[in-house]
Amino acid sequence: MKTKILNIFFDTYNMEEAVEKGNELLESEGGKYIVTPNPEMCMIARKNLEFRNILNVADMVLPDGIGIVFASYLNKIKVKERVAGFDFAKALLKSHRKEKLRVYLLGGKKGVAEKAKKNIERKYKDVEVVGCRNGYFNETEEIEIIKTIRKLKVDLLLVGLGMEKQEKFIFYNKGKLGSKLSIGVGGSIDVFAGKVNRAPEIFIKYNIEWFYRLAMQPTRIKRTLQIPLFILEIIFDK
């Protein structure tokens, strides 16, 4: 079941249901992808029809932001809970049904994906990170990256190139990548690598993780300001 927020159709799964669906996609013929829009991404998609369409045709659209959950309260069909991209990726790595999950990491600065690979393989014994690459490449290098991922027969591709860029990379290359499932994970590769700390549990519990991120990175102020603008857009839209 889906609910529409600023012309984006979100799935209303809770985390457990989303992970179950994710496992089904991992067992599919391939070429599937998941997006995790937050209010900032919704604001971009509001003006960018191409990006909005890429989000809406994804195999699963998860609400990565408490603002999305609150906005759904104005609809007949409501989002059950926030399903953060990082938490979802962790849950999928932990609960996959494959004997050995083959993962590729694409994103982060030089050396970050390699560190994330070590940490993931240390924590999840049934996961093999078969390849990784930083998120800085030109068009020629992109072609080689796609070829490499296809040769490695990847089950799960985690792409952390930043919002919009990562979704476009997945969408326009999903037929060439050969991966069973691809997910745009933003800065999650940095978190897996231990380069960026997740907010303490108390901030996550009370849905103020955005405040912790802003306190740690004041340069995020422009991004954080998208939240009240998003709320105003929701009000005007209604």
JSON list of C-alpha atoms in Angstrom, two decimals:
[
{"chain": "A", "resi": 1, "resn": "MET", "atom": "CA", "xyz": [0.00, 0.00, 0.00]},
{"chain": "A", "resi": 2, "resn": "LYS", "atom": "CA", "xyz": [1.24, 3.48, -0.85]},
{"chain": "A", "resi": 3, "resn": "THR", "atom": "CA", "xyz": [0.50, 7.03, 0.25]},
{"chain": "A", "resi": 4, "resn": "LYS", "atom": "CA", "xyz": [1.18, 10.19, -1.77]},
{"chain": "A", "resi": 5, "resn": "ILE", "atom": "CA", "xyz": [3.25, 13.03, -0.31]},
{"chain": "A", "resi": 6, "resn": "LEU", "atom": "CA", "xyz": [4.12, 15.93, -2.65]},
{"chain": "A", "resi": 7, "resn": "ASN", "atom": "CA", "xyz": [3.46, 13.64, -5.63]},
{"chain": "A", "resi": 8, "resn": "ILE", "atom": "CA", "xyz": [5.84, 10.95, -4.38]},
{"chain": "A", "resi": 9, "resn": "PHE", "atom": "CA", "xyz": [4.26, 7.59, -3.64]},
{"chain": "A", "resi": 10, "resn": "PHE", "atom": "CA", "xyz": [5.71, 6.13, -0.46]},
{"chain": "A", "resi": 11, "resn": "ASP", "atom": "CA", "xyz": [5.35, 2.53, 0.66]},
{"chain": "A", "resi": 12, "resn": "THR", "atom": "CA", "xyz": [3.79, 2.31, 4.12]},
{"chain": "A", "resi": 13, "resn": "TYR", "atom": "CA", "xyz": [5.82, -0.65, 5.40]},
{"chain": "A", "resi": 14, "resn": "ASN", "atom": "CA", "xyz": [7.32, -0.71, 8.86]},
{"chain": "A", "resi": 15, "resn": "MET", "atom": "CA", "xyz": [10.95, -1.83, 9.13]},
{"chain": "A", "resi": 16, "resn": "GLU", "atom": "CA", "xyz": [10.15, -5.52, 9.49]},
{"chain": "A", "resi": 17, "resn": "GLU", "atom": "CA", "xyz": [7.85, -5.50, 6.47]},
{"chain": "A", "resi": 18, "resn": "ALA", "atom": "CA", "xyz": [10.34, -3.49, 4.41]},
{"chain": "A", "resi": 19, "resn": "VAL", "atom": "CA", "xyz": [13.13, -5.96, 5.15]},
{"chain": "A", "resi": 20, "resn": "GLU", "atom": "CA", "xyz": [10.88, -8.87, 4.19]},
{"chain": "A", "resi": 21, "resn": "LYS", "atom": "CA", "xyz": [10.12, -7.15, 0.88]},
{"chain": "A", "resi": 22, "resn": "GLY", "atom": "CA", "xyz": [13.83, -6.39, 0.43]},
{"chain": "A", "resi": 23, "resn": "ASN", "atom": "CA", "xyz": [14.64, -10.08, 0.79]},
{"chain": "A", "resi": 24, "resn": "GLU", "atom": "CA", "xyz": [12.04, -10.90, -1.85]},
{"chain": "A", "resi": 25, "resn": "LEU", "atom": "CA", "xyz": [13.70, -8.43, -4.22]},
{"chain": "A", "resi": 26, "resn": "LEU", "atom": "CA", "xyz": [17.09, -10.04, -3.53]},
{"chain": "A", "resi": 27, "resn": "GLU", "atom": "CA", "xyz": [15.61, -13.32, -4.73]},
{"chain": "A", "resi": 28, "resn": "SER", "atom": "CA", "xyz": [14.19, -11.76, -7.90]},
{"chain": "A", "resi": 29, "resn": "GLU", "atom": "CA", "xyz": [15.56, -11.87, -11.43]},
{"chain": "A", "resi": 30, "resn": "GLY", "atom": "CA", "xyz": [17.51, -8.67, -10.84]},
{"chain": "A", "resi": 31, "resn": "GLY", "atom": "CA", "xyz": [17.53, -5.02, -11.82]},
{"chain": "A", "resi": 32, "resn": "LYS", "atom": "CA", "xyz": [15.42, -3.97, -8.82]},
{"chain": "A", "resi": 33, "resn": "TYR", "atom": "CA", "xyz": [16.11, -0.83, -6.81]},
{"chain": "A", "resi": 34, "resn": "ILE", "atom": "CA", "xyz": [15.03, 0.93, -3.63]},
{"chain": "A", "resi": 35, "resn": "VAL", "atom": "CA", "xyz": [15.02, 4.64, -2.82]},
{"chain": "A", "resi": 36, "resn": "THR", "atom": "CA", "xyz": [14.78, 6.28, 0.61]},
{"chain": "A", "resi": 37, "resn": "PRO", "atom": "CA", "xyz": [13.55, 9.87, 0.17]},
{"chain": "A", "resi": 38, "resn": "ASN", "atom": "CA", "xyz": [13.72, 12.37, 3.03]},
{"chain": "A", "resi": 39, "resn": "PRO", "atom": "CA", "xyz": [12.07, 15.84, 3.05]},
{"chain": "A", "resi": 40, "resn": "GLU", "atom": "CA", "xyz": [15.04, 17.39, 1.24]},
{"chain": "A", "resi": 41, "resn": "MET", "atom": "CA", "xyz": [14.77, 14.88, -1.59]},
{"chain": "A", "resi": 42, "resn": "CYS", "atom": "CA", "xyz": [11.03, 15.55, -1.79]},
{"chain": "A", "resi": 43, "resn": "MET", "atom": "CA", "xyz": [11.74, 19.25, -2.21]},
{"chain": "A", "resi": 44, "resn": "ILE", "atom": "CA", "xyz": [14.15, 18.52, -5.07]},
{"chain": "A", "resi": 45, "resn": "ALA", "atom": "CA", "xyz": [11.65, 16.18, -6.70]},
{"chain": "A", "resi": 46, "resn": "ARG", "atom": "CA", "xyz": [8.95, 18.82, -6.32]},
{"chain": "A", "resi": 47, "resn": "LYS", "atom": "CA", "xyz": [10.67, 20.89, -9.03]},
{"chain": "A", "resi": 48, "resn": "ASN", "atom": "CA", "xyz": [12.51, 18.14, -10.89]},
{"chain": "A", "resi": 49, "resn": "LEU", "atom": "CA", "xyz": [10.12, 15.89, -12.81]},
{"chain": "A", "resi": 50, "resn": "GLU", "atom": "CA", "xyz": [12.89, 13.54, -13.99]},
{"chain": "A", "resi": 51, "resn": "PHE", "atom": "CA", "xyz": [14.02, 12.90, -10.42]},
{"chain": "A", "resi": 52, "resn": "ARG", "atom": "CA", "xyz": [10.44, 12.50, -9.20]},
{"chain": "A", "resi": 53, "resn": "ASN", "atom": "CA", "xyz": [9.74, 9.87, -11.85]},
{"chain": "A", "resi": 54, "resn": "ILE", "atom": "CA", "xyz": [12.90, 7.96, -10.92]},
{"chain": "A", "resi": 55, "resn": "LEU", "atom": "CA", "xyz": [11.71, 7.84, -7.30]},
{"chain": "A", "resi": 56, "resn": "ASN", "atom": "CA", "xyz": [8.17, 6.81, -8.18]},
{"chain": "A", "resi": 57, "resn": "VAL", "atom": "CA", "xyz": [9.10, 3.88, -10.41]},
{"chain": "A", "resi": 58, "resn": "ALA", "atom": "CA", "xyz": [11.43, 2.35, -7.80]},
{"chain": "A", "resi": 59, "resn": "ASP", "atom": "CA", "xyz": [10.51, -1.10, -6.51]},
{"chain": "A", "resi": 60, "resn": "MET", "atom": "CA", "xyz": [10.25, 0.29, -3.01]},
{"chain": "A", "resi": 61, "resn": "VAL", "atom": "CA", "xyz": [10.07, 3.90, -1.74]},
{"chain": "A", "resi": 62, "resn": "LEU", "atom": "CA", "xyz": [10.91, 4.10, 1.95]},
{"chain": "A", "resi": 63, "resn": "PRO", "atom": "CA", "xyz": [10.32, 7.15, 4.21]},
{"chain": "A", "resi": 64, "resn": "ASP", "atom": "CA", "xyz": [13.75, 8.20, 5.48]},
{"chain": "A", "resi": 65, "resn": "GLY", "atom": "CA", "xyz": [12.69, 11.17, 7.59]},
{"chain": "A", "resi": 66, "resn": "ILE", "atom": "CA", "xyz": [10.26, 11.80, 10.42]},
{"chain": "A", "resi": 67, "resn": "GLY", "atom": "CA", "xyz": [8.89, 14.70, 8.37]},
{"chain": "A", "resi": 68, "resn": "ILE", "atom": "CA", "xyz": [7.57, 12.17, 5.86]},
{"chain": "A", "resi": 69, "resn": "VAL", "atom": "CA", "xyz": [5.83, 10.24, 8.63]},
{"chain": "A", "resi": 70, "resn": "PHE", "atom": "CA", "xyz": [4.23, 13.39, 10.05]},
{"chain": "A", "resi": 71, "resn": "ALA", "atom": "CA", "xyz": [3.14, 14.55, 6.59]},
{"chain": "A", "resi": 72, "resn": "SER", "atom": "CA", "xyz": [1.37, 11.22, 6.02]},
{"chain": "A", "resi": 73, "resn": "TYR", "atom": "CA", "xyz": [-0.86, 11.91, 9.04]},
{"chain": "A", "resi": 74, "resn": "LEU", "atom": "CA", "xyz": [-2.79, 14.28, 6.78]},
{"chain": "A", "resi": 75, "resn": "ASN", "atom": "CA", "xyz": [-3.60, 11.39, 4.45]},
{"chain": "A", "resi": 76, "resn": "LYS", "atom": "CA", "xyz": [-6.12, 8.59, 4.82]},
{"chain": "A", "resi": 77, "resn": "ILE", "atom": "CA", "xyz": [-3.29, 6.12, 4.31]},
{"chain": "A", "resi": 78, "resn": "LYS", "atom": "CA", "xyz": [-0.46, 6.75, 6.79]},
{"chain": "A", "resi": 79, "resn": "VAL", "atom": "CA", "xyz": [3.21, 5.77, 6.93]},
{"chain": "A", "resi": 80, "resn": "LYS", "atom": "CA", "xyz": [3.68, 3.37, 9.85]},
{"chain": "A", "resi": 81, "resn": "GLU", "atom": "CA", "xyz": [7.16, 4.50, 10.85]},
{"chain": "A", "resi": 82, "resn": "ARG", "atom": "CA", "xyz": [10.37, 6.03, 9.61]},
{"chain": "A", "resi": 83, "resn": "VAL", "atom": "CA", "xyz": [12.54, 3.50, 7.77]},
{"chain": "A", "resi": 84, "resn": "ALA", "atom": "CA", "xyz": [16.00, 5.09, 7.68]},
{"chain": "A", "resi": 85, "resn": "GLY", "atom": "CA", "xyz": [18.20, 3.98, 4.80]},
{"chain": "A", "resi": 86, "resn": "PHE", "atom": "CA", "xyz": [21.17, 3.08, 7.02]},
{"chain": "A", "resi": 87, "resn": "ASP", "atom": "CA", "xyz": [19.02, 1.06, 9.43]},
{"chain": "A", "resi": 88, "resn": "PHE", "atom": "CA", "xyz": [17.33, -0.70, 6.53]},
{"chain": "A", "resi": 89, "resn": "ALA", "atom": "CA", "xyz": [20.66, -1.59, 4.92]},
{"chain": "A", "resi": 90, "resn": "LYS", "atom": "CA", "xyz": [21.94, -2.98, 8.24]},
{"chain": "A", "resi": 91, "resn": "ALA", "atom": "CA", "xyz": [18.80, -5.05, 8.73]},
{"chain": "A", "resi": 92, "resn": "LEU", "atom": "CA", "xyz": [19.07, -6.46, 5.21]},
{"chain": "A", "resi": 93, "resn": "LEU", "atom": "CA", "xyz": [22.72, -7.43, 5.73]},
{"chain": "A", "resi": 94, "resn": "LYS", "atom": "CA", "xyz": [21.74, -9.18, 8.95]},
{"chain": "A", "resi": 95, "resn": "SER", "atom": "CA", "xyz": [18.59, -10.97, 7.83]},
{"chain": "A", "resi": 96, "resn": "HIS", "atom": "CA", "xyz": [19.22, -11.90, 4.18]},
{"chain": "A", "resi": 97, "resn": "ARG", "atom": "CA", "xyz": [18.18, -15.41, 3.21]},
{"chain": "A", "resi": 98, "resn": "LYS", "atom": "CA", "xyz": [21.05, -16.10, 0.83]},
{"chain": "A", "resi": 99, "resn": "GLU", "atom": "CA", "xyz": [23.79, -18.53, 1.84]},
{"chain": "A", "resi": 100, "resn": "LYS", "atom": "CA", "xyz": [26.39, -15.86, 1.08]},
{"chain": "A", "resi": 101, "resn": "LEU", "atom": "CA", "xyz": [25.30, -12.34, 0.18]},
{"chain": "A", "resi": 102, "resn": "ARG", "atom": "CA", "xyz": [27.53, -10.74, -2.44]},
{"chain": "A", "resi": 103, "resn": "VAL", "atom": "CA", "xyz": [27.76, -6.98, -1.86]},
{"chain": "A", "resi": 104, "resn": "TYR", "atom": "CA", "xyz": [29.41, -4.12, -3.72]},
{"chain": "A", "resi": 105, "resn": "LEU", "atom": "CA", "xyz": [30.02, -0.69, -2.15]},
{"chain": "A", "resi": 106, "resn": "LEU", "atom": "CA", "xyz": [30.17, 2.40, -4.34]},
{"chain": "A", "resi": 107, "resn": "GLY", "atom": "CA", "xyz": [30.69, 5.78, -2.71]},
{"chain": "A", "resi": 108, "resn": "GLY", "atom": "CA", "xyz": [32.61, 7.87, -0.21]},
{"chain": "A", "resi": 109, "resn": "LYS", "atom": "CA", "xyz": [36.07, 9.38, -0.45]},
{"chain": "A", "resi": 110, "resn": "LYS", "atom": "CA", "xyz": [39.17, 7.38, -1.29]},
{"chain": "A", "resi": 111, "resn": "GLY", "atom": "CA", "xyz": [39.71, 4.52, 1.17]},
{"chain": "A", "resi": 112, "resn": "VAL", "atom": "CA", "xyz": [36.31, 4.84, 2.88]},
{"chain": "A", "resi": 113, "resn": "ALA", "atom": "CA", "xyz": [34.58, 2.01, 1.02]},
{"chain": "A", "resi": 114, "resn": "GLU", "atom": "CA", "xyz": [37.54, -0.27, 1.76]},
{"chain": "A", "resi": 115, "resn": "LYS", "atom": "CA", "xyz": [37.22, 0.46, 5.49]},
{"chain": "A", "resi": 116, "resn": "ALA", "atom": "CA", "xyz": [33.46, -0.12, 5.30]},
{"chain": "A", "resi": 117, "resn": "LYS", "atom": "CA", "xyz": [34.13, -3.48, 3.59]},
{"chain": "A", "resi": 118, "resn": "LYS", "atom": "CA", "xyz": [36.30, -4.64, 6.50]},
{"chain": "A", "resi": 119, "resn": "ASN", "atom": "CA", "xyz": [33.77, -3.56, 9.11]},
{"chain": "A", "resi": 120, "resn": "ILE", "atom": "CA", "xyz": [30.82, -5.14, 7.30]},
{"chain": "A", "resi": 121, "resn": "GLU", "atom": "CA", "xyz": [32.58, -8.48, 6.75]},
{"chain": "A", "resi": 122, "resn": "ARG", "atom": "CA", "xyz": [33.71, -8.48, 10.37]},
{"chain": "A", "resi": 123, "resn": "LYS", "atom": "CA", "xyz": [30.18, -7.95, 11.67]},
{"chain": "A", "resi": 124, "resn": "TYR", "atom": "CA", "xyz": [28.14, -9.95, 9.16]},
{"chain": "A", "resi": 125, "resn": "LYS", "atom": "CA", "xyz": [29.71, -13.38, 8.68]},
{"chain": "A", "resi": 126, "resn": "ASP", "atom": "CA", "xyz": [27.45, -14.42, 5.81]},
{"chain": "A", "resi": 127, "resn": "VAL", "atom": "CA", "xyz": [28.20, -11.28, 3.79]},
{"chain": "A", "resi": 128, "resn": "GLU", "atom": "CA", "xyz": [31.03, -11.01, 1.29]},
{"chain": "A", "resi": 129, "resn": "VAL", "atom": "CA", "xyz": [31.88, -7.55, -0.01]},
{"chain": "A", "resi": 130, "resn": "VAL", "atom": "CA", "xyz": [33.15, -8.62, -3.43]},
{"chain": "A", "resi": 131, "resn": "GLY", "atom": "CA", "xyz": [34.20, -5.13, -4.49]},
{"chain": "A", "resi": 132, "resn": "CYS", "atom": "CA", "xyz": [34.25, -1.47, -3.53]},
{"chain": "A", "resi": 133, "resn": "ARG", "atom": "CA", "xyz": [35.05, 1.86, -5.12]},
{"chain": "A", "resi": 134, "resn": "ASN", "atom": "CA", "xyz": [35.09, 5.51, -4.06]},
{"chain": "A", "resi": 135, "resn": "GLY", "atom": "CA", "xyz": [32.39, 7.81, -5.40]},
{"chain": "A", "resi": 136, "resn": "TYR", "atom": "CA", "xyz": [34.60, 10.06, -7.55]},
{"chain": "A", "resi": 137, "resn": "PHE", "atom": "CA", "xyz": [34.80, 9.03, -11.19]},
{"chain": "A", "resi": 138, "resn": "ASN", "atom": "CA", "xyz": [34.38, 10.36, -14.71]},
{"chain": "A", "resi": 139, "resn": "GLU", "atom": "CA", "xyz": [32.23, 8.98, -17.53]},
{"chain": "A", "resi": 140, "resn": "THR", "atom": "CA", "xyz": [34.95, 6.64, -18.81]},
{"chain": "A", "resi": 141, "resn": "GLU", "atom": "CA", "xyz": [35.59, 5.26, -15.33]},
{"chain": "A", "resi": 142, "resn": "GLU", "atom": "CA", "xyz": [31.85, 4.84, -14.79]},
{"chain": "A", "resi": 143, "resn": "ILE", "atom": "CA", "xyz": [31.67, 2.48, -17.76]},
{"chain": "A", "resi": 144, "resn": "GLU", "atom": "CA", "xyz": [34.45, 0.34, -16.25]},
{"chain": "A", "resi": 145, "resn": "ILE", "atom": "CA", "xyz": [32.77, 0.37, -12.82]},
{"chain": "A", "resi": 146, "resn": "ILE", "atom": "CA", "xyz": [29.53, -0.91, -14.34]},
{"chain": "A", "resi": 147, "resn": "LYS", "atom": "CA", "xyz": [31.39, -3.67, -16.20]},
{"chain": "A", "resi": 148, "resn": "THR", "atom": "CA", "xyz": [33.19, -4.69, -13.00]},
{"chain": "A", "resi": 149, "resn": "ILE", "atom": "CA", "xyz": [29.98, -4.87, -10.96]},
{"chain": "A", "resi": 150, "resn": "ARG", "atom": "CA", "xyz": [28.35, -7.00, -13.65]},
{"chain": "A", "resi": 151, "resn": "LYS", "atom": "CA", "xyz": [31.31, -9.42, -13.77]},
{"chain": "A", "resi": 152, "resn": "LEU", "atom": "CA", "xyz": [31.20, -9.83, -9.99]},
{"chain": "A", "resi": 153, "resn": "LYS", "atom": "CA", "xyz": [27.57, -11.03, -10.06]},
{"chain": "A", "resi": 154, "resn": "VAL", "atom": "CA", "xyz": [26.53, -8.79, -7.21]},
{"chain": "A", "resi": 155, "resn": "ASP", "atom": "CA", "xyz": [23.43, -9.49, -5.11]},
{"chain": "A", "resi": 156, "resn": "LEU", "atom": "CA", "xyz": [23.25, -6.16, -3.28]},
{"chain": "A", "resi": 157, "resn": "LEU", "atom": "CA", "xyz": [24.69, -2.90, -4.58]},
{"chain": "A", "resi": 158, "resn": "LEU", "atom": "CA", "xyz": [24.90, -0.05, -2.05]},
{"chain": "A", "resi": 159, "resn": "VAL", "atom": "CA", "xyz": [25.41, 3.31, -3.78]},
{"chain": "A", "resi": 160, "resn": "GLY", "atom": "CA", "xyz": [26.41, 6.35, -1.73]},
{"chain": "A", "resi": 161, "resn": "LEU", "atom": "CA", "xyz": [26.93, 9.15, -4.23]},
{"chain": "A", "resi": 162, "resn": "GLY", "atom": "CA", "xyz": [24.65, 11.68, -2.58]},
{"chain": "A", "resi": 163, "resn": "MET", "atom": "CA", "xyz": [20.98, 12.32, -3.22]},
{"chain": "A", "resi": 164, "resn": "GLU", "atom": "CA", "xyz": [19.77, 12.54, -6.80]},
{"chain": "A", "resi": 165, "resn": "LYS", "atom": "CA", "xyz": [23.14, 11.50, -8.28]},
{"chain": "A", "resi": 166, "resn": "GLN", "atom": "CA", "xyz": [22.97, 8.02, -6.75]},
{"chain": "A", "resi": 167, "resn": "GLU", "atom": "CA", "xyz": [19.35, 7.47, -7.78]},
{"chain": "A", "resi": 168, "resn": "LYS", "atom": "CA", "xyz": [20.09, 8.54, -11.35]},
{"chain": "A", "resi": 169, "resn": "PHE", "atom": "CA", "xyz": [23.16, 6.28, -11.48]},
{"chain": "A", "resi": 170, "resn": "ILE", "atom": "CA", "xyz": [21.07, 3.30, -10.40]},
{"chain": "A", "resi": 171, "resn": "PHE", "atom": "CA", "xyz": [18.08, 4.06, -12.61]},
{"chain": "A", "resi": 172, "resn": "TYR", "atom": "CA", "xyz": [19.98, 4.64, -15.85]},
{"chain": "A", "resi": 173, "resn": "ASN", "atom": "CA", "xyz": [22.32, 1.68, -15.33]},
{"chain": "A", "resi": 174, "resn": "LYS", "atom": "CA", "xyz": [20.12, -0.92, -13.62]},
{"chain": "A", "resi": 175, "resn": "GLY", "atom": "CA", "xyz": [19.86, -2.95, -16.79]},
{"chain": "A", "resi": 176, "resn": "LYS", "atom": "CA", "xyz": [23.66, -3.06, -17.17]},
{"chain": "A", "resi": 177, "resn": "LEU", "atom": "CA", "xyz": [24.76, -3.58, -13.57]},
{"chain": "A", "resi": 178, "resn": "GLY", "atom": "CA", "xyz": [23.48, -7.14, -13.23]},
{"chain": "A", "resi": 179, "resn": "SER", "atom": "CA", "xyz": [22.86, -6.69, -9.50]},
{"chain": "A", "resi": 180, "resn": "LYS", "atom": "CA", "xyz": [19.79, -8.27, -7.94]},
{"chain": "A", "resi": 181, "resn": "LEU", "atom": "CA", "xyz": [19.02, -5.17, -5.86]},
{"chain": "A", "resi": 182, "resn": "SER", "atom": "CA", "xyz": [20.49, -1.67, -5.71]},
{"chain": "A", "resi": 183, "resn": "ILE", "atom": "CA", "xyz": [19.87, 0.89, -2.95]},
{"chain": "A", "resi": 184, "resn": "GLY", "atom": "CA", "xyz": [20.81, 4.57, -2.76]},
{"chain": "A", "resi": 185, "resn": "VAL", "atom": "CA", "xyz": [22.24, 4.89, 0.75]},
{"chain": "A", "resi": 186, "resn": "GLY", "atom": "CA", "xyz": [23.62, 8.46, 0.90]},
{"chain": "A", "resi": 187, "resn": "GLY", "atom": "CA", "xyz": [26.27, 8.76, 3.59]},
{"chain": "A", "resi": 188, "resn": "SER", "atom": "CA", "xyz": [25.76, 5.25, 4.97]},
{"chain": "A", "resi": 189, "resn": "ILE", "atom": "CA", "xyz": [29.06, 3.98, 3.57]},
{"chain": "A", "resi": 190, "resn": "ASP", "atom": "CA", "xyz": [30.84, 6.60, 5.71]},
{"chain": "A", "resi": 191, "resn": "VAL", "atom": "CA", "xyz": [28.92, 5.32, 8.74]},
{"chain": "A", "resi": 192, "resn": "PHE", "atom": "CA", "xyz": [29.78, 1.69, 7.97]},
{"chain": "A", "resi": 193, "resn": "ALA", "atom": "CA", "xyz": [33.40, 2.79, 7.70]},
{"chain": "A", "resi": 194, "resn": "GLY", "atom": "CA", "xyz": [33.28, 4.53, 11.09]},
{"chain": "A", "resi": 195, "resn": "LYS", "atom": "CA", "xyz": [34.13, 7.88, 9.51]},
{"chain": "A", "resi": 196, "resn": "VAL", "atom": "CA", "xyz": [30.81, 9.39, 10.57]},
{"chain": "A", "resi": 197, "resn": "ASN", "atom": "CA", "xyz": [29.03, 8.52, 13.80]},
{"chain": "A", "resi": 198, "resn": "ARG", "atom": "CA", "xyz": [25.32, 7.79, 13.90]},
{"chain": "A", "resi": 199, "resn": "ALA", "atom": "CA", "xyz": [23.34, 9.90, 16.34]},
{"chain": "A", "resi": 200, "resn": "PRO", "atom": "CA", "xyz": [23.03, 8.50, 19.90]},
{"chain": "A", "resi": 201, "resn": "GLU", "atom": "CA", "xyz": [20.00, 6.27, 20.42]},
{"chain": "A", "resi": 202, "resn": "ILE", "atom": "CA", "xyz": [18.14, 8.92, 22.42]},
{"chain": "A", "resi": 203, "resn": "PHE", "atom": "CA", "xyz": [18.15, 11.28, 19.41]},
{"chain": "A", "resi": 204, "resn": "ILE", "atom": "CA", "xyz": [16.91, 8.52, 17.11]},
{"chain": "A", "resi": 205, "resn": "LYS", "atom": "CA", "xyz": [14.22, 7.43, 19.57]},
{"chain": "A", "resi": 206, "resn": "TYR", "atom": "CA", "xyz": [12.72, 10.92, 19.80]},
{"chain": "A", "resi": 207, "resn": "ASN", "atom": "CA", "xyz": [13.09, 11.63, 16.07]},
{"chain": "A", "resi": 208, "resn": "ILE", "atom": "CA", "xyz": [15.56, 14.50, 16.43]},
{"chain": "A", "resi": 209, "resn": "GLU", "atom": "CA", "xyz": [18.50, 12.91, 14.65]},
{"chain": "A", "resi": 210, "resn": "TRP", "atom": "CA", "xyz": [18.47, 15.92, 12.32]},
{"chain": "A", "resi": 211, "resn": "PHE", "atom": "CA", "xyz": [19.30, 18.15, 15.30]},
{"chain": "A", "resi": 212, "resn": "TYR", "atom": "CA", "xyz": [22.30, 16.00, 16.25]},
{"chain": "A", "resi": 213, "resn": "ARG", "atom": "CA", "xyz": [23.61, 16.09, 12.68]},
{"chain": "A", "resi": 214, "resn": "LEU", "atom": "CA", "xyz": [23.25, 19.86, 12.57]},
{"chain": "A", "resi": 215, "resn": "ALA", "atom": "CA", "xyz": [25.07, 20.24, 15.89]},
{"chain": "A", "resi": 216, "resn": "MET", "atom": "CA", "xyz": [27.92, 18.04, 14.64]},
{"chain": "A", "resi": 217, "resn": "GLN", "atom": "CA", "xyz": [27.98, 19.65, 11.17]},
{"chain": "A", "resi": 218, "resn": "PRO", "atom": "CA", "xyz": [26.76, 23.28, 11.27]},
{"chain": "A", "resi": 219, "resn": "THR", "atom": "CA", "xyz": [27.39, 23.47, 7.52]},
{"chain": "A", "resi": 220, "resn": "ARG", "atom": "CA", "xyz": [24.23, 21.35, 7.11]},
{"chain": "A", "resi": 221, "resn": "ILE", "atom": "CA", "xyz": [22.11, 24.40, 7.99]},
{"chain": "A", "resi": 222, "resn": "LYS", "atom": "CA", "xyz": [20.95, 24.92, 4.39]},
{"chain": "A", "resi": 223, "resn": "ARG", "atom": "CA", "xyz": [19.87, 21.29, 4.19]},
{"chain": "A", "resi": 224, "resn": "THR", "atom": "CA", "xyz": [18.16, 21.42, 7.58]},
{"chain": "A", "resi": 225, "resn": "LEU", "atom": "CA", "xyz": [16.18, 24.49, 6.54]},
{"chain": "A", "resi": 226, "resn": "GLN", "atom": "CA", "xyz": [14.49, 22.31, 3.92]},
{"chain": "A", "resi": 227, "resn": "ILE", "atom": "CA", "xyz": [12.49, 20.66, 6.73]},
{"chain": "A", "resi": 228, "resn": "PRO", "atom": "CA", "xyz": [10.32, 23.71, 7.62]},
{"chain": "A", "resi": 229, "resn": "LEU", "atom": "CA", "xyz": [10.01, 24.51, 3.90]},
{"chain": "A", "resi": 230, "resn": "PHE", "atom": "CA", "xyz": [8.83, 20.95, 3.35]},
{"chain": "A", "resi": 231, "resn": "ILE", "atom": "CA", "xyz": [6.20, 21.36, 6.08]},
{"chain": "A", "resi": 232, "resn": "LEU", "atom": "CA", "xyz": [4.97, 24.58, 4.48]},
{"chain": "A", "resi": 233, "resn": "GLU", "atom": "CA", "xyz": [4.75, 22.86, 1.10]},
{"chain": "A", "resi": 234, "resn": "ILE", "atom": "CA", "xyz": [2.67, 20.08, 2.66]},
{"chain": "A", "resi": 235, "resn": "ILE", "atom": "CA", "xyz": [0.29, 22.62, 4.23]},
{"chain": "A", "resi": 236, "resn": "PHE", "atom": "CA", "xyz": [-0.10, 24.57, 0.99]},
{"chain": "A", "resi": 237, "resn": "ASP", "atom": "CA", "xyz": [-0.49, 21.35, -0.99]},
{"chain": "A", "resi": 238, "resn": "LYS", "atom": "CA", "xyz": [-3.41, 20.33, 1.21]}
]
